[in-house]
Short mmCIF file of C-alpha atoms and ligand atoms in Angstrom, two decimals:
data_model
loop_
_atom_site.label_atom_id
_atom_site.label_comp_id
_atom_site.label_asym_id
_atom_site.label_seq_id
_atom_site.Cartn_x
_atom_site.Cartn_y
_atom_site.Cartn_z
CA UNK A 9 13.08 4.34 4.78
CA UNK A 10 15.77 2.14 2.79
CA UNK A 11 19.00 3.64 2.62
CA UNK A 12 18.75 3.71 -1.32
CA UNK A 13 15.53 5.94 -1.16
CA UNK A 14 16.73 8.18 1.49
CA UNK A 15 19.91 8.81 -1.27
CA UNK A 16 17.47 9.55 -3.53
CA UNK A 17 17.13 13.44 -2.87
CA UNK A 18 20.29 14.01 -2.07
CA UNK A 19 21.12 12.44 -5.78
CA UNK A 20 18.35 14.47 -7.42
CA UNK A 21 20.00 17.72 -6.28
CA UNK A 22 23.75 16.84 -7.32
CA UNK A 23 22.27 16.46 -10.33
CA UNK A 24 19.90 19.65 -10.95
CA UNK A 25 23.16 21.22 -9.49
CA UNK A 26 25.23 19.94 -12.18
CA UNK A 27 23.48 20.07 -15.44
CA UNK A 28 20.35 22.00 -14.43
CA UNK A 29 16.92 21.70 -13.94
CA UNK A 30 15.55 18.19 -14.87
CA UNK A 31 12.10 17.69 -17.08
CA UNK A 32 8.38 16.83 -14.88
CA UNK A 33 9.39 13.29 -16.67
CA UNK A 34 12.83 12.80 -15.39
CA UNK A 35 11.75 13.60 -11.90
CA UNK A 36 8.76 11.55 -12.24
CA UNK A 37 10.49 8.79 -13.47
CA UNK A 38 13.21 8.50 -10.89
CA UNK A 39 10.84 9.22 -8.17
CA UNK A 40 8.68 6.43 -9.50
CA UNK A 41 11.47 3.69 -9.70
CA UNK A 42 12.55 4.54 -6.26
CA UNK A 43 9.37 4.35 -4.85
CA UNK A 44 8.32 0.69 -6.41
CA UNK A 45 12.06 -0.56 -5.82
CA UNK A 46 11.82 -0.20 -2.15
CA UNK A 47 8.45 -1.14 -0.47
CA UNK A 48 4.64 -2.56 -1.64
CA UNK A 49 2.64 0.22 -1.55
CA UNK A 50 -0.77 -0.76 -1.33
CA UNK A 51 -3.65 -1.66 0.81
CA UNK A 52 -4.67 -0.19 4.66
CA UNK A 53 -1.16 0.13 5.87
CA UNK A 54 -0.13 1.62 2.65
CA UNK A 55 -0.27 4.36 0.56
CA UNK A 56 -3.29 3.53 -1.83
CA UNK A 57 -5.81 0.81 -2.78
CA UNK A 58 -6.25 -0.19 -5.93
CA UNK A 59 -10.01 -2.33 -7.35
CA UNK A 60 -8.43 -5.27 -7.25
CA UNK A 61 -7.44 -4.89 -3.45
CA UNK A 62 -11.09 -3.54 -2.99
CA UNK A 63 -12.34 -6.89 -3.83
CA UNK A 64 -11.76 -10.06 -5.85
CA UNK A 65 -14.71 -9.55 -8.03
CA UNK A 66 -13.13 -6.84 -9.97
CA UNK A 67 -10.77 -9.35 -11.63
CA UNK A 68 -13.04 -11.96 -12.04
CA UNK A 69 -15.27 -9.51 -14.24
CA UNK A 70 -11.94 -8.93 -16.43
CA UNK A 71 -11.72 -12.73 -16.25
CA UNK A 72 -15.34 -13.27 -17.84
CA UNK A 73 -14.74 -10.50 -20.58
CA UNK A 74 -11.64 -11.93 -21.43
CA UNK A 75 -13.05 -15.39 -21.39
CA UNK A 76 -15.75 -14.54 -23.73
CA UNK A 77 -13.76 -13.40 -26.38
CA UNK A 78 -11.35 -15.91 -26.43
CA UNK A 79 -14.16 -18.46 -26.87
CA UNK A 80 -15.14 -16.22 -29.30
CA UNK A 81 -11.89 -16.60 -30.95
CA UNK A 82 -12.13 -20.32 -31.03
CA UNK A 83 -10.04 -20.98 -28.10
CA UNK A 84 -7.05 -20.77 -29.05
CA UNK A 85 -3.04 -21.08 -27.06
CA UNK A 86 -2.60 -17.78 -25.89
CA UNK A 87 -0.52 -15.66 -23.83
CA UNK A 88 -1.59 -13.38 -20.32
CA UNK A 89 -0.20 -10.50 -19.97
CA UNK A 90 -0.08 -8.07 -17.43
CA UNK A 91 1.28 -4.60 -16.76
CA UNK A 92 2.32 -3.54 -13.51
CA UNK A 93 0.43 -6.35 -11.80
CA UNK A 94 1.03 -4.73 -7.92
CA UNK A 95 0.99 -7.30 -5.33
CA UNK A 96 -0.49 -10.13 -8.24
CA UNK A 97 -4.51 -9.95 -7.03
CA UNK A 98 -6.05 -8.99 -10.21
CA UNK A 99 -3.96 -11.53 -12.03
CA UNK A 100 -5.26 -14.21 -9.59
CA UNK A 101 -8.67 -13.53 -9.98
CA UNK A 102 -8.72 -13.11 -13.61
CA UNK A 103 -6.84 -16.31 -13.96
CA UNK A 104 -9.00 -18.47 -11.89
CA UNK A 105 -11.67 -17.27 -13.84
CA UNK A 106 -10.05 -18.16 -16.99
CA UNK A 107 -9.37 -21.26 -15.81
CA UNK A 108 -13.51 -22.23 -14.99
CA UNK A 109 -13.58 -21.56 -18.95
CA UNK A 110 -11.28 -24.13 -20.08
CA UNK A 111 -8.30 -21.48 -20.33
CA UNK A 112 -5.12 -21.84 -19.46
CA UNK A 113 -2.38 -19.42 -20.91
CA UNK A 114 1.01 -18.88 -20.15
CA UNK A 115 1.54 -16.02 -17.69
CA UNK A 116 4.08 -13.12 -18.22
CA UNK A 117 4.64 -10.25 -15.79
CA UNK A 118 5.74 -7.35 -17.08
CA UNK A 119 7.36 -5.35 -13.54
CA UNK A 120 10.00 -3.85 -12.89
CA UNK A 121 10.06 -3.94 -8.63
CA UNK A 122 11.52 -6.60 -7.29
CA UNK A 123 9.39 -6.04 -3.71
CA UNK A 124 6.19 -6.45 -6.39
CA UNK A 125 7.65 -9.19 -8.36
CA UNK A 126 8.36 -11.53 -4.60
CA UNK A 127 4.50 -10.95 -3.67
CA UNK A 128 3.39 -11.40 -7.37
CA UNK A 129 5.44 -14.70 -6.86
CA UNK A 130 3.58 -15.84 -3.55
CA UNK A 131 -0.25 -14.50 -4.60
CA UNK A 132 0.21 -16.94 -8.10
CA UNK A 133 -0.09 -20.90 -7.97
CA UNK A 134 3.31 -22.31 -8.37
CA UNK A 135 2.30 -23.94 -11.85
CA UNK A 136 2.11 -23.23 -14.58
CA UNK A 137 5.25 -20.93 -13.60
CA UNK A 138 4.91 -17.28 -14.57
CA UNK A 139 7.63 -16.11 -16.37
CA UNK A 140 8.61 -11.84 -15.53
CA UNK A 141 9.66 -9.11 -17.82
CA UNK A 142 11.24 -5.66 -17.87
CA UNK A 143 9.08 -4.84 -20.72
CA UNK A 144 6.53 -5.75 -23.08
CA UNK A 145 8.63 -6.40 -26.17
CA UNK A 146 10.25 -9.53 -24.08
CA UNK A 147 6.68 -11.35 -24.49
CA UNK A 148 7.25 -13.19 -27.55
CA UNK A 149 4.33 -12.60 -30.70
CA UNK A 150 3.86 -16.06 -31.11
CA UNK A 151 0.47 -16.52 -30.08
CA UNK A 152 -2.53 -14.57 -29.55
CA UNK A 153 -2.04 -12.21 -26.10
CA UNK A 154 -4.94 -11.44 -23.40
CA UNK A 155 -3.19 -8.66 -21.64
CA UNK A 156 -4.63 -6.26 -18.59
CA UNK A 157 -3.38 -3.35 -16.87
CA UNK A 158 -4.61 -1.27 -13.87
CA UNK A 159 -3.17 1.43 -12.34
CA UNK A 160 0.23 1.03 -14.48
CA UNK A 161 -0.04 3.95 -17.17
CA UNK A 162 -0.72 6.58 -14.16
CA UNK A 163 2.62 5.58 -12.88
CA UNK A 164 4.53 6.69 -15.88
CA UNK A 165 6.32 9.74 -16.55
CA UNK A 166 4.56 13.08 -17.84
CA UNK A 167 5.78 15.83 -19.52
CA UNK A 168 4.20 19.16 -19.09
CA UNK A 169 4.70 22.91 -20.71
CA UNK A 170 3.90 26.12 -19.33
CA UNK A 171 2.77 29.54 -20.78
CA UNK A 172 5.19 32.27 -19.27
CA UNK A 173 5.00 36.02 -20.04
CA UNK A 174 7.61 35.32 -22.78
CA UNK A 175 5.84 31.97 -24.49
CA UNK A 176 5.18 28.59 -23.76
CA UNK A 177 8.10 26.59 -21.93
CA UNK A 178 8.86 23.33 -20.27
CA UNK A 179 7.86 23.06 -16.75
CA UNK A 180 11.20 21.54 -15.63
CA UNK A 181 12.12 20.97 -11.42
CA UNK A 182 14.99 23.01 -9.83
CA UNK A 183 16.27 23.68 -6.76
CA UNK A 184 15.37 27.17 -4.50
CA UNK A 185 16.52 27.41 -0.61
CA UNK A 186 17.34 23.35 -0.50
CA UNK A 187 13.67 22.93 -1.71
CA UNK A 188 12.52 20.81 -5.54
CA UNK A 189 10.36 23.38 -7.32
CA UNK A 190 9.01 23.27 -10.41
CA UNK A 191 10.36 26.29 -12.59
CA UNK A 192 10.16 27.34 -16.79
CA UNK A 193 12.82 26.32 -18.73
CA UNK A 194 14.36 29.12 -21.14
CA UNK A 195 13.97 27.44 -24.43
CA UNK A 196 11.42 28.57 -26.12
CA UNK A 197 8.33 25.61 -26.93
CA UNK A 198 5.35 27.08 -28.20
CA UNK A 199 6.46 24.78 -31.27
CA UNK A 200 5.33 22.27 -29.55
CA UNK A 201 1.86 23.49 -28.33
CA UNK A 202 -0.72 22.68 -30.97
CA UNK A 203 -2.33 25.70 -32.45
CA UNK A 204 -5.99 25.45 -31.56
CA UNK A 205 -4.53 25.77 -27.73
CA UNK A 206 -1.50 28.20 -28.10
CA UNK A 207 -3.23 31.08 -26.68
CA UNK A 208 -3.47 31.19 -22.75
CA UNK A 209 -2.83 33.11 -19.53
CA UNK A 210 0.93 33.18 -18.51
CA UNK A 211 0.94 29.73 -15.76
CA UNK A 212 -1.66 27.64 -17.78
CA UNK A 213 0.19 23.88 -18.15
CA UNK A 214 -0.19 21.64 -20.53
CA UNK A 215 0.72 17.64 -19.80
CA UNK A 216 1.50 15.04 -22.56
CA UNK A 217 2.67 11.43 -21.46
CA UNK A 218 5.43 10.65 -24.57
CA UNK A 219 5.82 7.12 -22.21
CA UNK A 220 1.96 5.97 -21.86
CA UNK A 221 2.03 6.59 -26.04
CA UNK A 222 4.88 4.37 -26.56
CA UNK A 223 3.62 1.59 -24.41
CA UNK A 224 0.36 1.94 -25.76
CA UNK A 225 2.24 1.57 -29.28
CA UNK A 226 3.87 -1.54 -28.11
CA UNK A 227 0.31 -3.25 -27.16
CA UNK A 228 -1.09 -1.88 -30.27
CA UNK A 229 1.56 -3.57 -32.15
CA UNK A 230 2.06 -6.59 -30.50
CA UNK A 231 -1.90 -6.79 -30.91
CA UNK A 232 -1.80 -6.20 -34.57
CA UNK A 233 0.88 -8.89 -35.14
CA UNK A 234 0.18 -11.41 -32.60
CA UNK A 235 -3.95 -11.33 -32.14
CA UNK A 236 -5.79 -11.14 -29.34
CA UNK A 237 -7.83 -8.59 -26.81
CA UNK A 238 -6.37 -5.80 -23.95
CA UNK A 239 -8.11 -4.28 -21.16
CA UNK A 240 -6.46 -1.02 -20.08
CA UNK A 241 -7.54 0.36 -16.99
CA UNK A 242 -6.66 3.65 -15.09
CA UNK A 243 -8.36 6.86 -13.91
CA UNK A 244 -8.41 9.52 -16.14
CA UNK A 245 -10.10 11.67 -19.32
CA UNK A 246 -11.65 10.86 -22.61
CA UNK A 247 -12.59 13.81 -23.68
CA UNK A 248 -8.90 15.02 -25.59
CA UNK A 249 -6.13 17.09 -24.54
CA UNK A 250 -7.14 19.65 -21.71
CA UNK A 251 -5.14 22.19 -20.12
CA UNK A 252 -3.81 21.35 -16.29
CA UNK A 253 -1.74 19.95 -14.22
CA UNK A 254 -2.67 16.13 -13.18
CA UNK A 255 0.54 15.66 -11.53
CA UNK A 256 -0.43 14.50 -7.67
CA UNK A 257 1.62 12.21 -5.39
CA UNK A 258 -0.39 10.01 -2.95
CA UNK A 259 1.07 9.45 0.74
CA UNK A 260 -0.88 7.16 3.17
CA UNK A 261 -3.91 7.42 1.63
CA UNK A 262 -3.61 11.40 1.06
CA UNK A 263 -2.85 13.66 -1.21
CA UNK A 264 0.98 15.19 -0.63
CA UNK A 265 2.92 17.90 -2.40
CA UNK A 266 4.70 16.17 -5.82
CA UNK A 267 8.10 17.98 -4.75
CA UNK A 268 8.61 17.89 -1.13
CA UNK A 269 9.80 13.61 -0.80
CA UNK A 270 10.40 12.30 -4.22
CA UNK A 271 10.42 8.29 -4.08
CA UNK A 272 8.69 8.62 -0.64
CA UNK A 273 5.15 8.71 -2.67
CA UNK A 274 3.68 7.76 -5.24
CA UNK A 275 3.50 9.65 -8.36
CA UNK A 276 0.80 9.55 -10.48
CA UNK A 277 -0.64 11.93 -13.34
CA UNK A 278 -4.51 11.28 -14.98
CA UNK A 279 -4.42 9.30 -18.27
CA UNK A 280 -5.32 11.01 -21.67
CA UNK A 281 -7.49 7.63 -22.78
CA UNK A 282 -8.19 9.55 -26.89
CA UNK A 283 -4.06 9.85 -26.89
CA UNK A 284 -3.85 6.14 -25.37
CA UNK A 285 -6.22 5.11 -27.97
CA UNK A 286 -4.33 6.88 -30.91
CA UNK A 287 -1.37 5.45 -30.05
CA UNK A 288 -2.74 1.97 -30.25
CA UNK A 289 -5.18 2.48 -33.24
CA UNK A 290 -1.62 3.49 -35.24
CA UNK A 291 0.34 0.58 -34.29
CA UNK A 292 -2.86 -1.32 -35.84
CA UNK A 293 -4.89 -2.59 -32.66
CA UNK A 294 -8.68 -2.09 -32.92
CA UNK A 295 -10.35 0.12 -30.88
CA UNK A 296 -13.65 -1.22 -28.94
CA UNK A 297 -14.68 0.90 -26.30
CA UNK A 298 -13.72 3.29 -23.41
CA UNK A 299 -16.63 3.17 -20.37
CA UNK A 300 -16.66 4.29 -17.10
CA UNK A 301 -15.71 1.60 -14.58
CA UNK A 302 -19.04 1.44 -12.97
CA UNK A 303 -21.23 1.22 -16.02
CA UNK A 304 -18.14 -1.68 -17.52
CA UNK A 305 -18.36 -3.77 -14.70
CA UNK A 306 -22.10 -2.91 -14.24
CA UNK A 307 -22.52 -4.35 -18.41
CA UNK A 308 -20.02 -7.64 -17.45
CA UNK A 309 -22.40 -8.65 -14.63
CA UNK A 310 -20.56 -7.60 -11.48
CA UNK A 311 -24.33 -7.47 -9.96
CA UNK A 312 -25.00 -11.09 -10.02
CA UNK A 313 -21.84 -11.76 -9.16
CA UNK A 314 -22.41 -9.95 -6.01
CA UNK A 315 -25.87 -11.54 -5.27
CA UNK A 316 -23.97 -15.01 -5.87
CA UNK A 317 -21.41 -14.55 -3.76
CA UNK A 318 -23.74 -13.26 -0.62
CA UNK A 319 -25.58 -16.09 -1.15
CA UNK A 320 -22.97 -18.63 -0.51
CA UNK A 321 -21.45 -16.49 2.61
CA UNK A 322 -24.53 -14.32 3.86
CA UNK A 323 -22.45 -13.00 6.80
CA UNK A 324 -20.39 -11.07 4.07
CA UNK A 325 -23.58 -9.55 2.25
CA UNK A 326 -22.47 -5.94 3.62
CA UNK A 327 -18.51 -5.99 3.07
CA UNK A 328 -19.99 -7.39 -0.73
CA UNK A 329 -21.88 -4.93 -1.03
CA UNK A 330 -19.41 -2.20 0.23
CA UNK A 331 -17.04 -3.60 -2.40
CA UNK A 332 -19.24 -3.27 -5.31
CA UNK A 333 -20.46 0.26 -4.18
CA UNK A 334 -16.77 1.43 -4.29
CA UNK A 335 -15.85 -0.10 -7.46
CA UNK A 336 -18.77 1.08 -9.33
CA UNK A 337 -20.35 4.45 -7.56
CA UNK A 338 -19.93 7.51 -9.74
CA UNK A 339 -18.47 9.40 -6.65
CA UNK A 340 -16.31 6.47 -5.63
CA UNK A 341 -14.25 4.12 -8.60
CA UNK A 342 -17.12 4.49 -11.03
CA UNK A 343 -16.77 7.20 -12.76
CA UNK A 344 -13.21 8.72 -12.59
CA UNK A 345 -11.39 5.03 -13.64
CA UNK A 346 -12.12 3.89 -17.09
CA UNK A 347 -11.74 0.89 -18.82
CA UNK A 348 -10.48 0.65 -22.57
CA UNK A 349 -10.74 -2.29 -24.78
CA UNK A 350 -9.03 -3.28 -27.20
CA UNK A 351 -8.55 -6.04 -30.04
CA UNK A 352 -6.19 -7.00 -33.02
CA UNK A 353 -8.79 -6.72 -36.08
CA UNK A 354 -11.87 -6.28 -37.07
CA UNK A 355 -13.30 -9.47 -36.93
CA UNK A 356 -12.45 -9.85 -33.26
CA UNK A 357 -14.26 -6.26 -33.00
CA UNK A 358 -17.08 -7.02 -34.51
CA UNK A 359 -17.40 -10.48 -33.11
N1 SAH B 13 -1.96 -3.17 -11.00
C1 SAH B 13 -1.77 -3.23 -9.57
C2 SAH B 13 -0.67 -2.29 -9.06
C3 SAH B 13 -0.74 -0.85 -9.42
S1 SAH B 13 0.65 0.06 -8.80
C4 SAH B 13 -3.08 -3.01 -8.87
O1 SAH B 13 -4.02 -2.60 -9.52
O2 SAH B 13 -3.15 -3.24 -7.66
C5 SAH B 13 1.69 0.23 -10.24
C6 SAH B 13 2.40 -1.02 -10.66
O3 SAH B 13 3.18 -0.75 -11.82
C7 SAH B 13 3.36 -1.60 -9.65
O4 SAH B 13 3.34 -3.00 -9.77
C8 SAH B 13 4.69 -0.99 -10.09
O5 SAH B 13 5.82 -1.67 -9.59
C9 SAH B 13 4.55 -1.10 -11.58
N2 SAH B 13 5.38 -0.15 -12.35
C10 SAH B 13 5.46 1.18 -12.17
N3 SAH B 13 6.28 1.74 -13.10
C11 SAH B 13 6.71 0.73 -13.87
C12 SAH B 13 7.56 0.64 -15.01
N4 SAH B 13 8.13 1.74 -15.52
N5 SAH B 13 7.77 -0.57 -15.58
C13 SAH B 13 7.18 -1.69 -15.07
N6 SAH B 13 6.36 -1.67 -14.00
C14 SAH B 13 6.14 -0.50 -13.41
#
């Protein structure tokens, strides 16, 4: 454990001691930039594995989608853009990709680890020199933008509300016996409950992500002004706002209580893909679809792709086919991840 993270608690409780219990998203938040700033959390000897650590032919099906519609587009300059890019796999394998179709875009990396951004640096080839960012709005709009994201909009901050016997509250963390637990907060919020769900039993929760909306503003906008197509991929629900909590932190490859190491795992709530989609379709960006991973990648070709590939290394065929059975079974990656898409008008949408 780095000396930073171990402060980390110890910081958390000065403050709740201070000024009070913190929000779900405060916690979340610092928990979250603690935990990226100090180690690479993925693969076997990690926390959690993400698709594109599964295998390489997740990100070469976002390569051929991506392809396709910039063809489709007429080929024009354009920028690559991804979220939260991890140790810099998916971006690899999309870009090769990209490259076999004649396309070669600048690459910015929008991360804000500096573990993530040193392996990012070593997984990429050294030219055309990818440039990093803090945030989105640093791309400039100047040309039309392919961006992806996987397992980035999990990883930001959620807010969440409570019903108590006196009314709906914010689920805030405190302190009781040296321990982070969540309690209510004593202003009243039922405000800020929408009608149609106001009524529930005292403990029901209710989770909105004010972040994920403002980023997925941001692409919305930058897709509106600048042109272009996003992928946005993550595990979560189509369906509208549900009650429950989401909130889970993920420990060597288990699940772990959210409040007993904060920045020691990895916090993560499930995304609300209609809200993500709102968000977007207000800034201006054109909504395409939202499928389940395994039917997406099924519809891209990730089949053949699989048949190709044990054909040129036979001795493979059953890690391959592992791979793709993880990435697209309904009881594995299939069904729980989802994949949005996303353009800037509708021409590119109906194109
Ligand atoms: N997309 C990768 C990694 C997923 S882990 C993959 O699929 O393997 C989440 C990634 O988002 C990490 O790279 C993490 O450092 C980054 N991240 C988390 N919160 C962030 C924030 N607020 N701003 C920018 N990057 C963030």
């Amino acid at each position: 454990m780095s000396a930073l993270a171990a402060r980390l608690p110890a910081r958390l409780k000065r403050l709740i001691a201070a000024a009070g219990p913190i929000s779900i998203a405060q916690y979340m938040a610092l928990a979250n930039a603690h935990y990226y700033a100090t180690r690479d959390p993925l693969g076997v000897v990690g926390d959690f594995t993400t698709a594109p650590e599964v295998s390489q032919m997740f990100g070469e099906m976002i390569g051929v989608w991506l392809a396709d519609r910039w063809r489709r587009a007429g080929a024009p300059a354009v920028r690559f853009v991804e979220l939260g890019p991890g140790r810099g796999t998916l971006a690899r394998d999309c870009l090769a990709v990209l490259a076999k179709f004649g396309c070669a875009p600048s690459v910015h990396l929008v991360e804000t680890s500096p573990v993530l951004r040193a392996a990012q640096a070593s997984a990429l080839p050294p030219t055309p020199g990818a440039q990093w960012h803090d945030s989105l709005d640093e791309v400039p709009r100047d040309a039309p933008m392919l961006l992806i994201t996987n397992e980035f909009l999990d990883a930001l901050p959620v807010r969440q509300l409570v019903m108590t016997h006196a009314g709906w509250r914010e689920r805030l963390v405190g302190i009781a016996e040296g321990r982070f637990v969540p309690v209510a907060g004593a202003q009243p919020m039922d405000a800020a409950v929408p009608k149609g769900l106001r009524a529930a039993q005292p403990g029901a929760i209710l989770e909105t992500s004010p972040a994920v909306s403002a980023v997925m503003h941001e692409i919305g906008a930058h897709l509106a002004a600048a042109g272009g197509a996003a992928l946005i991929i993550d595990y979560g629900y189509a369906g509208g706002a549900r009650p429950g909590s989401t909130l889970q932190a993920v420990r060597r490859h288990a699940r772990a209580d959210p409040f007993a190491a904060p920045g020691e795992a990895d916090l993560t709530a499930h995304v609300d893909f209609a809200a993500a989609r709102a968000s977007a379709e207000a800034a201006g960006a054109c909504w395409i679809e939202t499928t389940p991973q395994g039917a997406w990648l099924a519809g891209v070709g990730i089949a053949a792709r699989a048949a190709a590939l044990t054909r040129a290394a036979p001795a493979r065929g059953a890690e391959i086919a592992q791979a793709l059975h993880r990435l697209i079974d309904p009881a594995q990656m299939g069904a729980l991840f989802k994949v949005m898409a996303l353009a800037s008008g509708v021409d590119l949408k109906s194109a």
